[in-house]
Short mmCIF file of C-alpha atoms and ligand atoms in Angstrom, two decimals:
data_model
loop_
_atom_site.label_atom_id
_atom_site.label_comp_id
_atom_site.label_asym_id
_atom_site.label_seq_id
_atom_site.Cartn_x
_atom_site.Cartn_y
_atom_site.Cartn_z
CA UNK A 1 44.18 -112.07 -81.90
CA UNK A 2 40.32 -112.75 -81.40
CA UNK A 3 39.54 -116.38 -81.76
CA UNK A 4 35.23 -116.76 -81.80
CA UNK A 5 33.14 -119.90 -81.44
CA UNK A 6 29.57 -118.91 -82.57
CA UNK A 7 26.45 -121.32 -82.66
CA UNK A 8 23.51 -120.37 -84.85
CA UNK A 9 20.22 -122.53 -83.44
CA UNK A 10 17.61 -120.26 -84.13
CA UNK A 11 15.18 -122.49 -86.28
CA UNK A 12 16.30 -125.70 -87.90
CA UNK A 13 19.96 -125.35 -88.38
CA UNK A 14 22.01 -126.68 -85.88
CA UNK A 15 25.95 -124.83 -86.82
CA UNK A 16 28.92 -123.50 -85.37
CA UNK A 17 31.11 -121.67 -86.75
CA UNK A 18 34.99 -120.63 -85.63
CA UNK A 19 36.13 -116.84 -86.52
CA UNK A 20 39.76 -115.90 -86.43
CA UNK A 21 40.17 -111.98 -86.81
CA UNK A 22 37.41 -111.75 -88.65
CA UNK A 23 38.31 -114.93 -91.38
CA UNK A 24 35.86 -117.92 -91.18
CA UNK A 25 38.30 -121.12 -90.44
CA UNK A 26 35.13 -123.25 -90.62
CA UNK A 27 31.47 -123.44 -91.30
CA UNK A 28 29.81 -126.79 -90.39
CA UNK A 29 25.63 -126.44 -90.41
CA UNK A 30 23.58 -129.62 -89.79
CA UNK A 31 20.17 -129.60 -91.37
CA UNK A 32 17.15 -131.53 -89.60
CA UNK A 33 15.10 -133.57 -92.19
CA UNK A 34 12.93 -134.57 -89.20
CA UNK A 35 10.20 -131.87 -90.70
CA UNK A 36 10.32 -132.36 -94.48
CA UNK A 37 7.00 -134.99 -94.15
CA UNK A 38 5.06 -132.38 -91.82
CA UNK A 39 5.02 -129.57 -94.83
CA UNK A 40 7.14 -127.12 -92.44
CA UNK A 41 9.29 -126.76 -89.33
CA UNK A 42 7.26 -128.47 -86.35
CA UNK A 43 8.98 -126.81 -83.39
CA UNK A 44 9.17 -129.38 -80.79
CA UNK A 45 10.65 -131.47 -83.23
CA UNK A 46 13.36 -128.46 -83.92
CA UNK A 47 14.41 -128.17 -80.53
CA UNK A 48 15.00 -131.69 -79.73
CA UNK A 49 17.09 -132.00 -82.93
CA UNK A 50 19.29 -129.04 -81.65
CA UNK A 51 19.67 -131.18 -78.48
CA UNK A 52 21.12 -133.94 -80.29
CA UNK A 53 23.09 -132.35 -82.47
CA UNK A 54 24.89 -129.09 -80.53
CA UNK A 55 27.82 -131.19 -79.00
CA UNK A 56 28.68 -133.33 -82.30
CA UNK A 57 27.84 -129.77 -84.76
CA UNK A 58 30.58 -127.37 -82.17
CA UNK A 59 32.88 -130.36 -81.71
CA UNK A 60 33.03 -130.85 -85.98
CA UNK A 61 33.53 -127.15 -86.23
CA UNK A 62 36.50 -126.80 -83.76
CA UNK A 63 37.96 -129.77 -85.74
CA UNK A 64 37.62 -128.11 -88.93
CA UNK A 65 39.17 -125.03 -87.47
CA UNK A 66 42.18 -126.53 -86.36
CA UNK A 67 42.34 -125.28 -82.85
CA UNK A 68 41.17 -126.97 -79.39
CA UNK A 69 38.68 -125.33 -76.91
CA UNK A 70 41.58 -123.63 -75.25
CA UNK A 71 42.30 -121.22 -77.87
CA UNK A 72 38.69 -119.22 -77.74
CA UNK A 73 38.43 -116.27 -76.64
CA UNK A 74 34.74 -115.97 -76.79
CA UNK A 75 31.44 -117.76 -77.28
CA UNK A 76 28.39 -116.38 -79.49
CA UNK A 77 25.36 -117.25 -80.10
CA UNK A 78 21.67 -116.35 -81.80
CA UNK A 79 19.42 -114.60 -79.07
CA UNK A 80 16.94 -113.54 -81.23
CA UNK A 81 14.74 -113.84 -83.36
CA UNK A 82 13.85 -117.16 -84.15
CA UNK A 83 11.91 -120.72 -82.43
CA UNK A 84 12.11 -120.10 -78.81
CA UNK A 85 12.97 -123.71 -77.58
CA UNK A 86 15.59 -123.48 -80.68
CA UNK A 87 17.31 -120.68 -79.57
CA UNK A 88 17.26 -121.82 -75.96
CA UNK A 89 19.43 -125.00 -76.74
CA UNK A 90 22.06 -122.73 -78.47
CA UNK A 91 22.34 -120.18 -75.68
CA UNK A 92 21.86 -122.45 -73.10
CA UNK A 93 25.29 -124.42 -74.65
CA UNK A 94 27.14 -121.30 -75.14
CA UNK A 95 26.41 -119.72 -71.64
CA UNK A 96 27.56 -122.90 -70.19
CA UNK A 97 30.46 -122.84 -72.30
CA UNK A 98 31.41 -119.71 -71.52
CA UNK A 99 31.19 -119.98 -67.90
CA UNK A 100 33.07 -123.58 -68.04
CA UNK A 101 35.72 -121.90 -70.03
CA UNK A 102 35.37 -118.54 -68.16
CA UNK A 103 35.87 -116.39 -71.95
CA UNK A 104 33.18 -113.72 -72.41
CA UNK A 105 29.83 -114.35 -74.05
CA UNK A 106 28.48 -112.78 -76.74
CA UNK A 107 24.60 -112.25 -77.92
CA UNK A 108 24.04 -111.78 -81.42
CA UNK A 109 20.97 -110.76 -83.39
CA UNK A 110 20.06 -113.29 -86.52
CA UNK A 111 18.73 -110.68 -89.08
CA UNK A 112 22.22 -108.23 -88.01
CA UNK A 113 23.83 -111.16 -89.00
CA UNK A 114 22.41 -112.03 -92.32
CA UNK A 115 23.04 -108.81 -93.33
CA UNK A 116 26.64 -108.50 -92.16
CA UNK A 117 27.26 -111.67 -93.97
CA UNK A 118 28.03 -109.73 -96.65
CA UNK A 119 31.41 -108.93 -95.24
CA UNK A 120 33.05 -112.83 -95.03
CA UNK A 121 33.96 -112.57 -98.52
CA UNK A 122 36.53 -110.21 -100.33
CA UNK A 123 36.03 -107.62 -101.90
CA UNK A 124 33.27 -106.55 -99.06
CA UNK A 125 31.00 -104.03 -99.42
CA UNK A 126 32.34 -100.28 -97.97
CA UNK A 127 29.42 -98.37 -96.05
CA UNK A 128 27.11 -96.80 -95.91
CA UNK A 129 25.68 -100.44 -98.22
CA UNK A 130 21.98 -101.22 -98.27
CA UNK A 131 20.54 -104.79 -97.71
CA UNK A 132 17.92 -106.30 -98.83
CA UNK A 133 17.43 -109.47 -96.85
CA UNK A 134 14.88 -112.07 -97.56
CA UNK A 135 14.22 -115.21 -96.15
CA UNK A 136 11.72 -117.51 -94.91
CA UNK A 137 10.61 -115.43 -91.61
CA UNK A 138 11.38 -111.80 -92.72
CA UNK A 139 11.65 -109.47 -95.30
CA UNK A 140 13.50 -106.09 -95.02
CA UNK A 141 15.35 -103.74 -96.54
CA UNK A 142 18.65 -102.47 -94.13
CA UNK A 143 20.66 -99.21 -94.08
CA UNK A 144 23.90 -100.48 -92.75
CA UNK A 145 25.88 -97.48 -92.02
CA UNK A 146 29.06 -99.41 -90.01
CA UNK A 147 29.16 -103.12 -88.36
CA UNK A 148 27.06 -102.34 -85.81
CA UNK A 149 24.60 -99.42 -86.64
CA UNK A 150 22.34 -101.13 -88.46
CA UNK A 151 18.99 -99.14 -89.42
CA UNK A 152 15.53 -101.48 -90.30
CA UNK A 153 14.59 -98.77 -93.54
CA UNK A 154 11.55 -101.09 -94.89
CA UNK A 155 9.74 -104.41 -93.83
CA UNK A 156 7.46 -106.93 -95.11
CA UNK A 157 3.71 -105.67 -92.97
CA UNK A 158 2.73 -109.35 -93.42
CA UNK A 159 4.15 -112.91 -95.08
CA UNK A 160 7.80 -112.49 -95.64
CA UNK A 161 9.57 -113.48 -99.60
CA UNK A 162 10.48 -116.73 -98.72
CA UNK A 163 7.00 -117.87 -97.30
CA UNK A 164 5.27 -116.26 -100.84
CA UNK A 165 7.68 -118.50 -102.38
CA UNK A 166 6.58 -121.31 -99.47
CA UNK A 167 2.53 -120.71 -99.93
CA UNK A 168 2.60 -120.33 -103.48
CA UNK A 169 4.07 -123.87 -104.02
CA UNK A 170 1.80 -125.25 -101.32
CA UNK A 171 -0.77 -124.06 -103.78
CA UNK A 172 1.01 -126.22 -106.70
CA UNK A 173 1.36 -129.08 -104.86
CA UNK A 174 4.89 -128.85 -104.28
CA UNK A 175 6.52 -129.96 -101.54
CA UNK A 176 7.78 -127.67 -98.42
CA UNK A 177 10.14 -125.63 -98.68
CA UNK A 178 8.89 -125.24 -102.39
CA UNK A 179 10.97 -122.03 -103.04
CA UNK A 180 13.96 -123.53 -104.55
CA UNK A 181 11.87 -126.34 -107.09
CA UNK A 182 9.61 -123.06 -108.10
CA UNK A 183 13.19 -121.56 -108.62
CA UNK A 184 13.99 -125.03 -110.89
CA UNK A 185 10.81 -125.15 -112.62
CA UNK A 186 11.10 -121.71 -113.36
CA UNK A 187 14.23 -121.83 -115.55
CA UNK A 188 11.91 -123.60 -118.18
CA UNK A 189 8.55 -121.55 -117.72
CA UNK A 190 7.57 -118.05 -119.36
CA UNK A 191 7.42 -115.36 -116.65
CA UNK A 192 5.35 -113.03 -118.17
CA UNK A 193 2.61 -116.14 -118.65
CA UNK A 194 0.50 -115.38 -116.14
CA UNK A 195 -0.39 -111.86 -114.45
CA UNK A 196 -0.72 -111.29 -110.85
CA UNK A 197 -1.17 -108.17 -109.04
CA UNK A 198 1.17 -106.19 -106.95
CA UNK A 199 0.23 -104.73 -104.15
CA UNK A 200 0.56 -101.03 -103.81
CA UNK A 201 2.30 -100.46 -100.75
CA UNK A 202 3.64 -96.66 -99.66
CA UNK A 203 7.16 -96.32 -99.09
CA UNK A 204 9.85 -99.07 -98.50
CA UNK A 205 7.66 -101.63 -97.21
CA UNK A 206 6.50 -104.84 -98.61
CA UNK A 207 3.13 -106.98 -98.21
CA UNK A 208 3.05 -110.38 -99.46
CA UNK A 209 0.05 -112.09 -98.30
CA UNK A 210 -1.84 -110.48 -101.50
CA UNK A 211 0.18 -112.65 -103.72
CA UNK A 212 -0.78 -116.10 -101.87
CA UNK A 213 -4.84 -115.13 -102.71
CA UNK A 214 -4.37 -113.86 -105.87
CA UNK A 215 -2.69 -117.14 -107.33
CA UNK A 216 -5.07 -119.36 -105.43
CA UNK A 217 -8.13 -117.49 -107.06
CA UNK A 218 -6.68 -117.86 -110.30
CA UNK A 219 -5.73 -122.01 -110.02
CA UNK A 220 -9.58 -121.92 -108.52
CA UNK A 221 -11.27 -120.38 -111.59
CA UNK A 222 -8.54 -121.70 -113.71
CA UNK A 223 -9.17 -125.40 -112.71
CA UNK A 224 -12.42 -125.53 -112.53
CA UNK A 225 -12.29 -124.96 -116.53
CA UNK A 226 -9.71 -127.50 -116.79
CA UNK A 227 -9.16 -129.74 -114.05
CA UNK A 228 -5.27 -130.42 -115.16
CA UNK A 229 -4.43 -126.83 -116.03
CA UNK A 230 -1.55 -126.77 -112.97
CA UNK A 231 0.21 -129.69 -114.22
CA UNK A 232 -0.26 -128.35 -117.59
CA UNK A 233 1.24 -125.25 -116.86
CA UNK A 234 3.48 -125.85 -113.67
CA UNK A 235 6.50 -124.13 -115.17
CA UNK A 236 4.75 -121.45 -116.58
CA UNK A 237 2.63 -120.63 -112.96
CA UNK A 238 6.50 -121.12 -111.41
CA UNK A 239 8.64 -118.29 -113.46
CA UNK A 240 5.00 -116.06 -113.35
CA UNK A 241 4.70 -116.33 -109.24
CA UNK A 242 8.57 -115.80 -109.47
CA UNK A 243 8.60 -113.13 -111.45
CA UNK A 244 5.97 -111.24 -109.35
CA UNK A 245 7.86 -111.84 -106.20
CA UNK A 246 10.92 -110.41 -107.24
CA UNK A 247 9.49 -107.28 -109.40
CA UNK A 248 8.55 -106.64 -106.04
CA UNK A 249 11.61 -106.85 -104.57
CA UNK A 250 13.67 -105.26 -106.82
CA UNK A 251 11.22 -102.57 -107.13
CA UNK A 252 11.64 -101.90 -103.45
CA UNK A 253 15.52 -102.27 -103.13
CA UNK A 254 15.56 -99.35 -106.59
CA UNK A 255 13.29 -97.11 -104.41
CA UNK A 256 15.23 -97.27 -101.23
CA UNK A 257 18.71 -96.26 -103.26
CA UNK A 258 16.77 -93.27 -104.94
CA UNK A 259 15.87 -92.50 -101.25
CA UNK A 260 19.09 -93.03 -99.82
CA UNK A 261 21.49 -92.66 -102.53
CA UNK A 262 23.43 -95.55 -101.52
CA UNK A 263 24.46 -97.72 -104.57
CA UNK A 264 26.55 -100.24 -103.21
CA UNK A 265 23.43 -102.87 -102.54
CA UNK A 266 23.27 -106.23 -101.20
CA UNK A 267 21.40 -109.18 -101.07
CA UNK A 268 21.26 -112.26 -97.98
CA UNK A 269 18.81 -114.57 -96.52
CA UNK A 270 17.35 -117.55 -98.41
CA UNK A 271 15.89 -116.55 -100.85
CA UNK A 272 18.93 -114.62 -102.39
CA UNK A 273 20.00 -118.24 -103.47
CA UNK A 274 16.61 -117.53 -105.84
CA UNK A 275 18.46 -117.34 -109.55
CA UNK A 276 15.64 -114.86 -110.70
CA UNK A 277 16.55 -112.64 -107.81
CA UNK A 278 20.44 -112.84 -108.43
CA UNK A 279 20.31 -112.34 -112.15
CA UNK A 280 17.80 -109.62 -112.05
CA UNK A 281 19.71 -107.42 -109.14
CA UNK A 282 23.04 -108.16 -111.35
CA UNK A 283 20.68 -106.67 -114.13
CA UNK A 284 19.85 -103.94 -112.67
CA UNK A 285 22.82 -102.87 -110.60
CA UNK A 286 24.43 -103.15 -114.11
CA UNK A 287 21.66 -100.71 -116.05
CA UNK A 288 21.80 -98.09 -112.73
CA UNK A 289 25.68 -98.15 -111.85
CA UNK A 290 25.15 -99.81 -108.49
CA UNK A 291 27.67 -102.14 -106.76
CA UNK A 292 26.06 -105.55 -106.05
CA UNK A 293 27.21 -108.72 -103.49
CA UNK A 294 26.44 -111.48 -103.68
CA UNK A 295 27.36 -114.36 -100.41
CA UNK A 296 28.21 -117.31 -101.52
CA UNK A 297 25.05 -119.81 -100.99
CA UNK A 298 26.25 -121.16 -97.70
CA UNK A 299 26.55 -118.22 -96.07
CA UNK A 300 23.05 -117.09 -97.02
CA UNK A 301 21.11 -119.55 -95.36
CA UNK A 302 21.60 -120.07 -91.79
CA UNK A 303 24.86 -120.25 -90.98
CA UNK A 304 26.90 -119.52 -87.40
CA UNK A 305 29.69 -118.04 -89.91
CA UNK A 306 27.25 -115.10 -89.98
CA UNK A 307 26.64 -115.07 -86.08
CA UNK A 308 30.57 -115.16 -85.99
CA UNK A 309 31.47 -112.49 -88.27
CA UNK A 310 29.32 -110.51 -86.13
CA UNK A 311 30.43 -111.09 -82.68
CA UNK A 312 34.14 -110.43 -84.33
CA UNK A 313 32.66 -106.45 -84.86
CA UNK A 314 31.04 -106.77 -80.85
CA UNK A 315 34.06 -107.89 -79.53
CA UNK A 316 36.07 -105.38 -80.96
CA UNK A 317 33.65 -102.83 -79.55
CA UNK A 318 33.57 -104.71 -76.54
CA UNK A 319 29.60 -105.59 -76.52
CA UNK A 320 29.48 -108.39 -74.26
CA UNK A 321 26.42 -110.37 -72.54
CA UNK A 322 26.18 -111.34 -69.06
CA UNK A 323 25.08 -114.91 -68.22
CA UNK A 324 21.96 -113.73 -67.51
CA UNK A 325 20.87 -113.46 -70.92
CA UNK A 326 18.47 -114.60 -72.45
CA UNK A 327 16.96 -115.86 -75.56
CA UNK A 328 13.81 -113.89 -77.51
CA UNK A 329 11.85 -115.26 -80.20
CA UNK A 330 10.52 -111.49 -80.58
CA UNK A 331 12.93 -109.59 -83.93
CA UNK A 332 13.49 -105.89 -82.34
CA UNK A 333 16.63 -104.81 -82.82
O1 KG4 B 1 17.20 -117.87 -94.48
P1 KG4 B 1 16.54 -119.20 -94.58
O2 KG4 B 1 17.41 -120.39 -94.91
O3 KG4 B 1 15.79 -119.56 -93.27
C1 KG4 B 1 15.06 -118.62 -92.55
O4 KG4 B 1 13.87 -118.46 -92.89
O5 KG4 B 1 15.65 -117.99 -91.65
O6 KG4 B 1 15.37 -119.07 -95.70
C2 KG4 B 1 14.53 -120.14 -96.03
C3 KG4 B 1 13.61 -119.68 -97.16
C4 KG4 B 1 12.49 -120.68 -97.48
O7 KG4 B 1 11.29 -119.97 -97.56
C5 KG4 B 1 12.91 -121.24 -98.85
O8 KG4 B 1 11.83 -121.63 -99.64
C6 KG4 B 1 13.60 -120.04 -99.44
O9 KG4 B 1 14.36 -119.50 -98.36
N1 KG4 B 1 14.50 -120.41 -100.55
C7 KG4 B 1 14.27 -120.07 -101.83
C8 KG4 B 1 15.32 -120.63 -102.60
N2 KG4 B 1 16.17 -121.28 -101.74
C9 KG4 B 1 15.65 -121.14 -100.48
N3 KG4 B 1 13.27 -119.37 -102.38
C10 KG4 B 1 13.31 -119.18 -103.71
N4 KG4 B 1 14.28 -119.69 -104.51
C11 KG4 B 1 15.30 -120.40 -104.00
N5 KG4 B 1 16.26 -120.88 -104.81
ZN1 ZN B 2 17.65 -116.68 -91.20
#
């Protein structure tokens, strides 16, 4: 029996998570609202929130779990990628841990563990499966051909989904993170209102910056003609930006199955709590026989149920870190 105690700190989540043989016995993720007046995540402010809350966030998760500090038989933890003073609180915590408790320490990769997300919930996804994962700091398509051979197939070249969703907002005064209200606002607009280009990228990559310039342009020209026509039109500019974001997606994530010829497809990250995304991959997946999954929201944001379910798979491969470890903002795998 392989009892896990993982901490995910890599931006402004503080959680820990405890893993039992691969089953999630508890899930506890404390948000910071520290950054919600400064537009975005102010860093400094990130890590000294992680500070605070890593001894209350691991203590509520072992609670949860049922079991005392005695029963782990390992500590994980983000290394990378991610805020570099955030991810040194976690690992810092879980290499002292680790040492205090002498149990083996394990490093674990944040966008691996988005995608193997996938696999907390029954039924999970047989490989070969692709993933698409989207969130605020990457976009990229994965080939995941077992737990731990993982294969980056396409990447965003520039903004990732979740900051298109971010940037456009910014540009209609909504307030950070503005993907879920354009997601809200969206429900009651008309996608195909408003047209905006998509880029032409080869292959399985994405580029989002495009999208950011294009809508600005239009508000520009647009409100110089009538000086209201964003709160005029808010819903309609919402489901339109939405609707060009994930076209592009989906687009993507239908060229890499033709490539691969992998149908059982994915989704994790953020932005797959987007409802646009969700219903049109169900869509699709339904029109081209694919097999979609779906996490369940909580273990699509950052969660250390993600970072746990993965150390589970390096455990039983017997992937451990030294203490010497240390933590990377960089995103190699
Ligand atoms: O994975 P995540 O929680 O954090 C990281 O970036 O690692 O993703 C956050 C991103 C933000 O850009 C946020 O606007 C976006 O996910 N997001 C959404 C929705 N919910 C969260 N974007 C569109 N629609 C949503 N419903
Ligand atoms: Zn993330």
């Amino acid at each position: 029996m392989a009892t896990i105690l993982a901490i995910e700190s890599s931006c402004d989540e503080t959680s820990a998570s405890v893993c039992r043989d691969g089953a999630i016995l508890s899930n506890y993720i404390a948000n910071q609202s520290v950054h919600e007046k400064y537009g975005g995540v102010v860093p400094e402010l990130a890590s000294r929130a992680h500070m605070q809350n890593i001894v209350p966030v691991v203590d509520v998760a072992i609670k949860q779990a049922g079991i005392s500090l005695s029963e782990i038989d390992a500590v994980a933890f983000t290394q990378a990628p991610g805020l570099i003073g955030s991810l040194l609180v976690g690992s810092q915590f879980a290499k002292s841990l680790a040492l205090a408790l002498d149990k083996p320490l394990i490093a674990v990769h944040h966008m691996q563990a988005h995608v193997l997300a996938n696999l907390i919930q029954q039924p999970a996804p047989a490989f070969p499966f692709l993933c698409l994962t989207v969130s605020g700091g990457h976009t990229q398509i994965v080939l995941a051909k077992s737990p731990l051979e993982l294969e980056v197939i396409g990447e965003s070249i520039d903004d990732a989904a979740g900051e298109a969703f971010d940037k456009s907002a910014k540009l209609l005064g909504l307030p950070y993170p503005g993907g879920p209200l354009i997601d809200k606002y969206a429900k009651e607009g008309n996608p195909l209102a408003f047209k905006f280009a998509e880029p032409q990228i080869p292959g399985l990559n994405f580029s989002f910056s495009g999208l950011k310039t294009s809508v600005l342009y239009f508000l520009q020209a647009e409100t110089k003609k009538d000086p209201d026509f964003i709160a005029n039109n808010v819903k309609d500019l919402c489901a339109s930006v939405q609707h060009t974001i994930v076209s592009i997606l989906i687009k993507k994530l239908t060229k890499a199955v033709k490539e691969t010829g992998v149908t059982r497809v994915c989704i994790a990250g953020g932005v797959s709590a987007n409802s646009g995304l969700r219903n049109t991959l169900e869509e699709t997946g339904k029109r081209k026989g694919w097999q979609t999954y779906i996490p369940k929201f909580e273990y699509c944001t950052d969660n250390a149920a993600m970072i746990a379910i993965t150390a589970y798979y390096k455990y039983l491969a017997g992937e451990f870190a030294g203490l010497d470890v240390s933590a990377s903002a960089r995103s190699e795998w």
